[in-house]
mmCIF file of C-alpha atoms in Angstrom:
data_model
loop_
_atom_site.group_PDB
_atom_site.id
_atom_site.type_symbol
_atom_site.label_atom_id
_atom_site.label_comp_id
_atom_site.label_asym_id
_atom_site.label_seq_id
_atom_site.Cartn_x
_atom_site.Cartn_y
_atom_site.Cartn_z
ATOM 1 C CA UNK A 179 93.166 78.687 111.561
ATOM 2 C CA UNK A 180 90.645 80.003 108.832
ATOM 3 C CA UNK A 181 91.977 83.748 109.061
ATOM 4 C CA UNK A 182 92.292 86.048 106.158
ATOM 5 C CA UNK A 183 96.077 85.657 106.389
ATOM 6 C CA UNK A 184 95.904 82.062 106.335
ATOM 7 C CA UNK A 185 93.707 82.248 103.352
ATOM 8 C CA UNK A 186 95.810 84.507 101.542
ATOM 9 C CA UNK A 187 99.023 82.593 102.147
ATOM 10 C CA UNK A 188 97.657 79.276 101.484
ATOM 11 C CA UNK A 189 99.795 76.889 99.131
ATOM 12 C CA UNK A 190 98.849 73.868 97.166
ATOM 13 C CA UNK A 191 101.457 70.993 96.656
ATOM 14 C CA UNK A 192 101.709 70.213 92.927
ATOM 15 C CA UNK A 193 104.344 67.590 93.312
ATOM 16 C CA UNK A 194 107.284 67.034 95.882
ATOM 17 C CA UNK A 195 108.977 70.160 95.219
ATOM 18 C CA UNK A 196 106.337 72.255 93.565
ATOM 19 C CA UNK A 197 103.702 74.468 95.068
ATOM 20 C CA UNK A 198 100.821 76.843 93.772
ATOM 21 C CA UNK A 199 99.891 79.728 95.531
ATOM 22 C CA UNK A 200 97.732 83.069 94.733
ATOM 23 C CA UNK A 201 98.908 86.347 95.336
ATOM 24 C CA UNK A 202 95.635 88.210 97.008
ATOM 25 C CA UNK A 203 94.345 91.659 96.605
ATOM 26 C CA UNK A 204 94.767 93.830 99.598
ATOM 27 C CA UNK A 205 98.252 93.339 100.259
ATOM 28 C CA UNK A 206 99.701 96.083 97.886
ATOM 29 C CA UNK A 207 102.535 97.987 99.199
ATOM 30 C CA UNK A 208 103.605 100.422 96.547
ATOM 31 C CA UNK A 209 104.722 98.820 93.337
ATOM 32 C CA UNK A 210 103.752 95.235 94.390
ATOM 33 C CA UNK A 211 102.735 93.200 97.295
ATOM 34 C CA UNK A 212 104.059 93.545 100.707
ATOM 35 C CA UNK A 213 107.392 91.922 101.355
ATOM 36 C CA UNK A 214 106.605 90.203 104.613
ATOM 37 C CA UNK A 215 103.492 88.774 102.859
ATOM 38 C CA UNK A 216 105.711 87.215 100.058
ATOM 39 C CA UNK A 217 108.013 85.824 102.696
ATOM 40 C CA UNK A 218 105.231 84.168 104.501
ATOM 41 C CA UNK A 219 104.112 82.442 101.370
ATOM 42 C CA UNK A 220 107.595 81.242 100.647
ATOM 43 C CA UNK A 221 108.074 80.171 104.391
ATOM 44 C CA UNK A 222 104.917 77.955 104.233
ATOM 45 C CA UNK A 223 106.117 76.177 101.102
ATOM 46 C CA UNK A 224 109.620 75.582 102.803
ATOM 47 C CA UNK A 225 107.950 74.509 105.963
ATOM 48 C CA UNK A 226 105.914 71.893 103.970
ATOM 49 C CA UNK A 227 109.187 70.650 102.357
ATOM 50 C CA UNK A 228 110.698 70.153 105.630
ATOM 51 C CA UNK A 229 107.788 68.408 106.922
ATOM 52 C CA UNK A 230 109.180 67.479 110.358
ATOM 53 C CA UNK A 231 107.368 69.000 113.374
ATOM 54 C CA UNK A 232 110.763 69.487 115.595
ATOM 55 C CA UNK A 233 112.811 71.023 112.628
ATOM 56 C CA UNK A 234 111.459 74.639 113.019
ATOM 57 C CA UNK A 235 112.609 77.644 110.716
ATOM 58 C CA UNK A 236 115.697 79.465 112.418
ATOM 59 C CA UNK A 237 116.610 81.757 109.556
ATOM 60 C CA UNK A 238 114.783 83.006 106.336
ATOM 61 C CA UNK A 239 116.427 85.332 103.626
ATOM 62 C CA UNK A 240 114.296 86.471 100.674
ATOM 63 C CA UNK A 241 115.597 88.552 97.829
ATOM 64 C CA UNK A 242 112.955 90.483 95.826
ATOM 65 C CA UNK A 243 113.676 90.159 91.929
ATOM 66 C CA UNK A 244 110.314 91.654 90.603
ATOM 67 C CA UNK A 245 106.881 92.564 91.695
ATOM 68 C CA UNK A 246 104.147 90.102 91.132
ATOM 69 C CA UNK A 247 100.527 91.144 90.316
ATOM 70 C CA UNK A 248 97.518 89.540 92.146
ATOM 71 C CA UNK A 249 97.046 86.032 90.633
ATOM 72 C CA UNK A 250 98.766 82.700 90.431
ATOM 73 C CA UNK A 251 102.442 81.935 91.340
ATOM 74 C CA UNK A 252 104.364 79.000 91.444
ATOM 75 C CA UNK A 253 107.270 78.045 94.105
ATOM 76 C CA UNK A 254 109.863 75.456 93.624
ATOM 77 C CA UNK A 255 111.717 74.358 96.875
ATOM 78 C CA UNK A 256 115.113 72.580 97.029
ATOM 79 C CA UNK A 257 116.506 70.700 100.121
ATOM 80 C CA UNK A 258 120.066 71.792 99.500
ATOM 81 C CA UNK A 259 121.562 69.679 102.604
ATOM 82 C CA UNK A 260 119.791 67.579 105.190
ATOM 83 C CA UNK A 261 121.832 67.043 108.341
ATOM 84 C CA UNK A 262 120.992 65.438 111.637
ATOM 85 C CA UNK A 263 119.914 68.498 113.215
ATOM 86 C CA UNK A 264 120.027 71.482 110.444
ATOM 87 C CA UNK A 265 118.333 71.544 107.021
ATOM 88 C CA UNK A 266 119.357 74.249 104.525
ATOM 89 C CA UNK A 267 116.654 74.925 101.771
ATOM 90 C CA UNK A 268 116.107 77.067 98.839
ATOM 91 C CA UNK A 269 113.085 78.385 97.113
ATOM 92 C CA UNK A 270 112.117 80.469 93.938
ATOM 93 C CA UNK A 271 108.692 82.123 93.403
ATOM 94 C CA UNK A 272 108.023 82.663 89.701
ATOM 95 C CA UNK A 273 104.756 84.336 87.952
ATOM 96 C CA UNK A 274 104.353 83.535 84.385
ATOM 97 C CA UNK A 275 107.767 82.373 83.865
ATOM 98 C CA UNK A 276 109.373 85.679 85.627
ATOM 99 C CA UNK A 277 111.157 85.183 88.566
ATOM 100 C CA UNK A 278 109.675 86.976 91.746
ATOM 101 C CA UNK A 279 111.826 86.130 94.770
ATOM 102 C CA UNK A 280 114.505 83.837 95.872
ATOM 103 C CA UNK A 281 114.793 82.610 99.396
ATOM 104 C CA UNK A 282 117.387 80.800 101.423
ATOM 105 C CA UNK A 283 116.255 79.103 104.840
ATOM 106 C CA UNK A 284 117.697 76.987 107.889
ATOM 107 C CA UNK A 285 115.643 74.714 109.793
ATOM 108 C CA UNK A 286 116.795 73.442 112.986
ATOM 109 C CA UNK A 287 115.667 70.791 115.806
ATOM 110 C CA UNK A 288 115.649 72.159 119.453
ATOM 111 C CA UNK A 289 119.041 72.895 121.094
ATOM 112 C CA UNK A 290 120.205 73.219 124.450
ATOM 113 C CA UNK A 291 122.863 75.556 125.341
ATOM 114 C CA UNK A 292 123.984 78.834 127.569
ATOM 115 C CA UNK A 293 121.745 81.568 127.140
ATOM 116 C CA UNK A 294 122.436 85.612 127.061
ATOM 117 C CA UNK A 295 119.831 88.193 126.486
ATOM 118 C CA UNK A 296 120.874 91.760 125.868
ATOM 119 C CA UNK A 297 117.753 92.851 124.061
ATOM 120 C CA UNK A 298 115.281 93.966 126.864
ATOM 121 C CA UNK A 299 111.834 95.064 125.697
ATOM 122 C CA UNK A 300 111.454 98.712 125.570
ATOM 123 C CA UNK A 301 109.346 100.427 128.274
ATOM 124 C CA UNK A 302 106.340 101.597 126.377
ATOM 125 C CA UNK A 303 102.619 101.835 127.169
ATOM 126 C CA UNK A 304 100.622 98.500 126.959
ATOM 127 C CA UNK A 305 98.679 97.529 123.912
ATOM 128 C CA UNK A 306 95.152 98.697 123.707
ATOM 129 C CA UNK A 307 92.983 95.750 124.481
ATOM 130 C CA UNK A 308 90.402 96.830 122.044
ATOM 131 C CA UNK A 309 92.906 95.952 119.463
ATOM 132 C CA UNK A 310 92.429 99.367 117.830
ATOM 133 C CA UNK A 311 94.576 100.263 114.995
ATOM 134 C CA UNK A 312 95.993 103.182 113.184
ATOM 135 C CA UNK A 313 95.679 102.274 109.737
ATOM 136 C CA UNK A 314 96.506 105.758 108.306
ATOM 137 C CA UNK A 315 99.872 105.884 109.914
ATOM 138 C CA UNK A 316 100.457 108.676 107.382
ATOM 139 C CA UNK A 317 98.981 110.030 104.372
ATOM 140 C CA UNK A 318 98.905 107.661 101.484
ATOM 141 C CA UNK A 319 99.693 104.638 103.615
ATOM 142 C CA UNK A 320 99.564 101.371 101.610
ATOM 143 C CA UNK A 321 96.570 99.149 101.187
ATOM 144 C CA UNK A 322 98.315 96.108 103.197
ATOM 145 C CA UNK A 323 98.135 98.268 106.586
ATOM 146 C CA UNK A 324 94.349 97.790 106.654
ATOM 147 C CA UNK A 325 95.106 94.265 107.184
ATOM 148 C CA UNK A 326 96.978 95.067 110.322
ATOM 149 C CA UNK A 327 96.917 96.251 114.087
ATOM 150 C CA UNK A 328 99.527 98.896 114.264
ATOM 151 C CA UNK A 329 99.571 100.810 117.409
ATOM 152 C CA UNK A 330 102.334 103.210 117.528
ATOM 153 C CA UNK A 331 104.611 103.644 120.525
ATOM 154 C CA UNK A 332 107.648 105.285 119.095
ATOM 155 C CA UNK A 333 108.940 107.113 116.261
ATOM 156 C CA UNK A 334 108.242 110.492 114.669
ATOM 157 C CA UNK A 335 105.889 111.605 111.821
ATOM 158 C CA UNK A 336 107.359 110.551 108.310
ATOM 159 C CA UNK A 337 108.074 113.018 105.832
ATOM 160 C CA UNK A 338 108.752 115.985 108.069
ATOM 161 C CA UNK A 339 112.397 115.823 107.827
ATOM 162 C CA UNK A 340 112.838 115.868 111.495
ATOM 163 C CA UNK A 341 116.243 115.163 112.911
ATOM 164 C CA UNK A 342 114.833 112.746 115.459
ATOM 165 C CA UNK A 343 116.331 108.956 115.741
ATOM 166 C CA UNK A 344 115.119 107.030 112.717
ATOM 167 C CA UNK A 345 113.218 104.614 114.584
ATOM 168 C CA UNK A 346 109.667 103.429 114.549
ATOM 169 C CA UNK A 347 107.432 100.606 115.911
ATOM 170 C CA UNK A 348 104.643 99.617 118.225
ATOM 171 C CA UNK A 349 102.203 96.951 119.121
ATOM 172 C CA UNK A 350 101.559 94.947 116.089
ATOM 173 C CA UNK A 351 99.025 92.193 115.002
ATOM 174 C CA UNK A 352 96.589 91.080 112.346
ATOM 175 C CA UNK A 353 93.061 92.698 112.166
ATOM 176 C CA UNK A 354 91.515 89.223 111.874
ATOM 177 C CA UNK A 355 92.872 87.582 115.169
ATOM 178 C CA UNK A 356 95.265 84.902 114.920
ATOM 179 C CA UNK A 357 97.901 83.122 116.987
ATOM 180 C CA UNK A 358 101.464 84.450 116.603
ATOM 181 C CA UNK A 359 103.694 82.053 114.994
ATOM 182 C CA UNK A 360 106.545 82.223 112.441
ATOM 183 C CA UNK A 361 104.395 82.920 109.337
ATOM 184 C CA UNK A 362 102.950 86.039 111.129
ATOM 185 C CA UNK A 363 106.417 87.011 112.344
ATOM 186 C CA UNK A 364 107.767 87.023 108.794
ATOM 187 C CA UNK A 365 104.838 89.240 107.911
ATOM 188 C CA UNK A 366 105.497 91.462 110.793
ATOM 189 C CA UNK A 367 109.192 92.099 110.260
ATOM 190 C CA UNK A 368 108.169 94.143 107.163
ATOM 191 C CA UNK A 369 105.113 95.650 108.878
ATOM 192 C CA UNK A 370 105.803 99.151 109.833
ATOM 193 C CA UNK A 371 106.891 102.276 107.378
ATOM 194 C CA UNK A 372 110.637 102.297 106.869
ATOM 195 C CA UNK A 373 112.473 104.550 109.699
ATOM 196 C CA UNK A 374 114.091 106.406 106.995
ATOM 197 C CA UNK A 375 111.008 108.168 105.879
ATOM 198 C CA UNK A 376 111.382 110.203 109.213
ATOM 199 C CA UNK A 377 114.229 111.698 107.888
ATOM 200 C CA UNK A 378 112.562 112.715 104.474
ATOM 201 C CA UNK A 379 110.642 115.836 103.619
ATOM 202 C CA UNK A 380 108.568 114.467 100.606
ATOM 203 C CA UNK A 381 106.308 111.244 100.281
ATOM 204 C CA UNK A 382 108.491 108.262 98.670
ATOM 205 C CA UNK A 383 108.161 104.558 98.125
ATOM 206 C CA UNK A 384 110.701 102.106 99.596
ATOM 207 C CA UNK A 385 110.696 98.771 98.014
ATOM 208 C CA UNK A 386 112.440 95.964 100.059
ATOM 209 C CA UNK A 387 115.775 94.526 98.201
ATOM 210 C CA UNK A 388 116.142 91.722 100.555
ATOM 211 C CA UNK A 389 114.809 90.718 104.057
ATOM 212 C CA UNK A 390 116.230 88.422 106.554
ATOM 213 C CA UNK A 391 114.290 87.113 109.588
ATOM 214 C CA UNK A 392 115.865 85.162 112.320
ATOM 215 C CA UNK A 393 113.333 83.202 114.366
ATOM 216 C CA UNK A 394 114.520 83.171 118.124
ATOM 217 C CA UNK A 395 111.894 81.392 119.528
ATOM 218 C CA UNK A 396 110.362 79.261 116.841
ATOM 219 C CA UNK A 397 108.587 76.685 119.017
ATOM 220 C CA UNK A 398 106.803 79.365 121.098
ATOM 221 C CA UNK A 399 103.463 79.594 119.380
ATOM 222 C CA UNK A 400 100.877 81.567 121.081
ATOM 223 C CA UNK A 401 97.401 80.170 122.048
ATOM 224 C CA UNK A 402 95.557 83.506 122.522
ATOM 225 C CA UNK A 403 94.946 84.751 119.030
ATOM 226 C CA UNK A 404 94.218 88.356 120.523
ATOM 227 C CA UNK A 405 97.770 88.594 121.612
ATOM 228 C CA UNK A 406 99.832 91.612 119.780
ATOM 229 C CA UNK A 407 103.608 91.898 119.588
ATOM 230 C CA UNK A 408 105.911 94.631 120.208
ATOM 231 C CA UNK A 409 107.885 95.438 116.997
ATOM 232 C CA UNK A 410 110.581 98.083 116.675
ATOM 233 C CA UNK A 411 112.691 98.941 113.425
ATOM 234 C CA UNK A 412 115.807 101.416 113.223
ATOM 235 C CA UNK A 413 117.891 102.704 110.304
ATOM 236 C CA UNK A 414 121.227 104.345 111.036
ATOM 237 C CA UNK A 415 122.339 104.931 107.218
ATOM 238 C CA UNK A 416 120.724 106.305 104.240
ATOM 239 C CA UNK A 417 122.944 106.705 101.313
ATOM 240 C CA UNK A 418 122.519 106.901 97.744
ATOM 241 C CA UNK A 419 118.806 106.164 98.258
ATOM 242 C CA UNK A 420 119.937 102.703 99.964
ATOM 243 C CA UNK A 421 119.096 102.027 103.728
ATOM 244 C CA UNK A 422 119.325 99.254 106.204
ATOM 245 C CA UNK A 423 116.649 98.513 108.838
ATOM 246 C CA UNK A 424 117.110 96.436 111.729
ATOM 247 C CA UNK A 425 114.210 95.120 113.806
ATOM 248 C CA UNK A 426 113.318 93.196 116.890
ATOM 249 C CA UNK A 427 110.015 91.676 117.830
ATOM 250 C CA UNK A 428 109.081 90.755 121.369
ATOM 251 C CA UNK A 429 106.031 88.839 122.540
ATOM 252 C CA UNK A 430 104.112 90.901 125.424
ATOM 253 C CA UNK A 431 106.206 88.986 128.019
ATOM 254 C CA UNK A 432 109.296 90.543 126.910
ATOM 255 C CA UNK A 433 110.360 87.412 124.838
ATOM 256 C CA UNK A 434 112.452 88.046 121.832
ATOM 257 C CA UNK A 435 110.501 86.129 119.151
ATOM 258 C CA UNK A 436 112.400 87.490 116.036
ATOM 259 C CA UNK A 437 115.215 89.986 114.722
ATOM 260 C CA UNK A 438 115.257 90.856 111.276
ATOM 261 C CA UNK A 439 117.373 93.066 108.730
ATOM 262 C CA UNK A 440 116.652 94.435 105.292
ATOM 263 C CA UNK A 441 118.079 96.630 102.758
ATOM 264 C CA UNK A 442 115.487 98.798 100.787
ATOM 265 C CA UNK A 443 115.940 101.848 98.343
ATOM 266 C CA UNK A 444 113.907 105.257 98.627
ATOM 267 C CA UNK A 445 112.241 106.068 95.127
ATOM 268 C CA UNK A 446 110.314 109.172 94.681
ATOM 269 C CA UNK A 447 106.670 108.784 94.142
#
């Protein structure tokens, strides 16, 4: 695919365990690039390192050490352990010798096992087939939202100090149509504004400290570039500025594609 997202997350192998990438303009989210965007670049490098089609990403955790600026970065990957069915890898992203992000991931071959699903997709209005978006979800929405289709289906307006449930979400995709896969799911796991903003009375920033994505159907790649997914995120505790955020992403047929959890911190603007 030659989408904007693919071009902006492209990597180039320097040697076996080293990759070059470019932090593109247009993905800014507060002090630095969008956390899901950084996660997608790291996941590309990790997937290239595994280089085994049947061994798909199951888990990705990224700790964000510092905010890079648009420009060149270097990624170093390590296969920490390679088993018969499961591979464990790590990766670091650096810019000008400064650590940007540290990642751990697990890749696995397919498994056959009993299944239980207690995560039904919420009953919401269907996606707008015209792929209309709401890039101005709130005043001062960061530039990265212009890259996304975000059709709200739940959640209150941020920064109104409402006492409603801290939950937000809706139909999600890329403005430049592209089939759903693990790379775009890594991006979408951090796409919506933090639910904690609903409880605040003043605008704020909320940089991500760490983000974990569990890919629940890594082999399910959509063949429809127009397909949107439903992403919903909830926060239950905001204390000393720190908050947790739990997310679930469904395909439009109700299949759970990914679950996510992150910790962030609310900072005044």
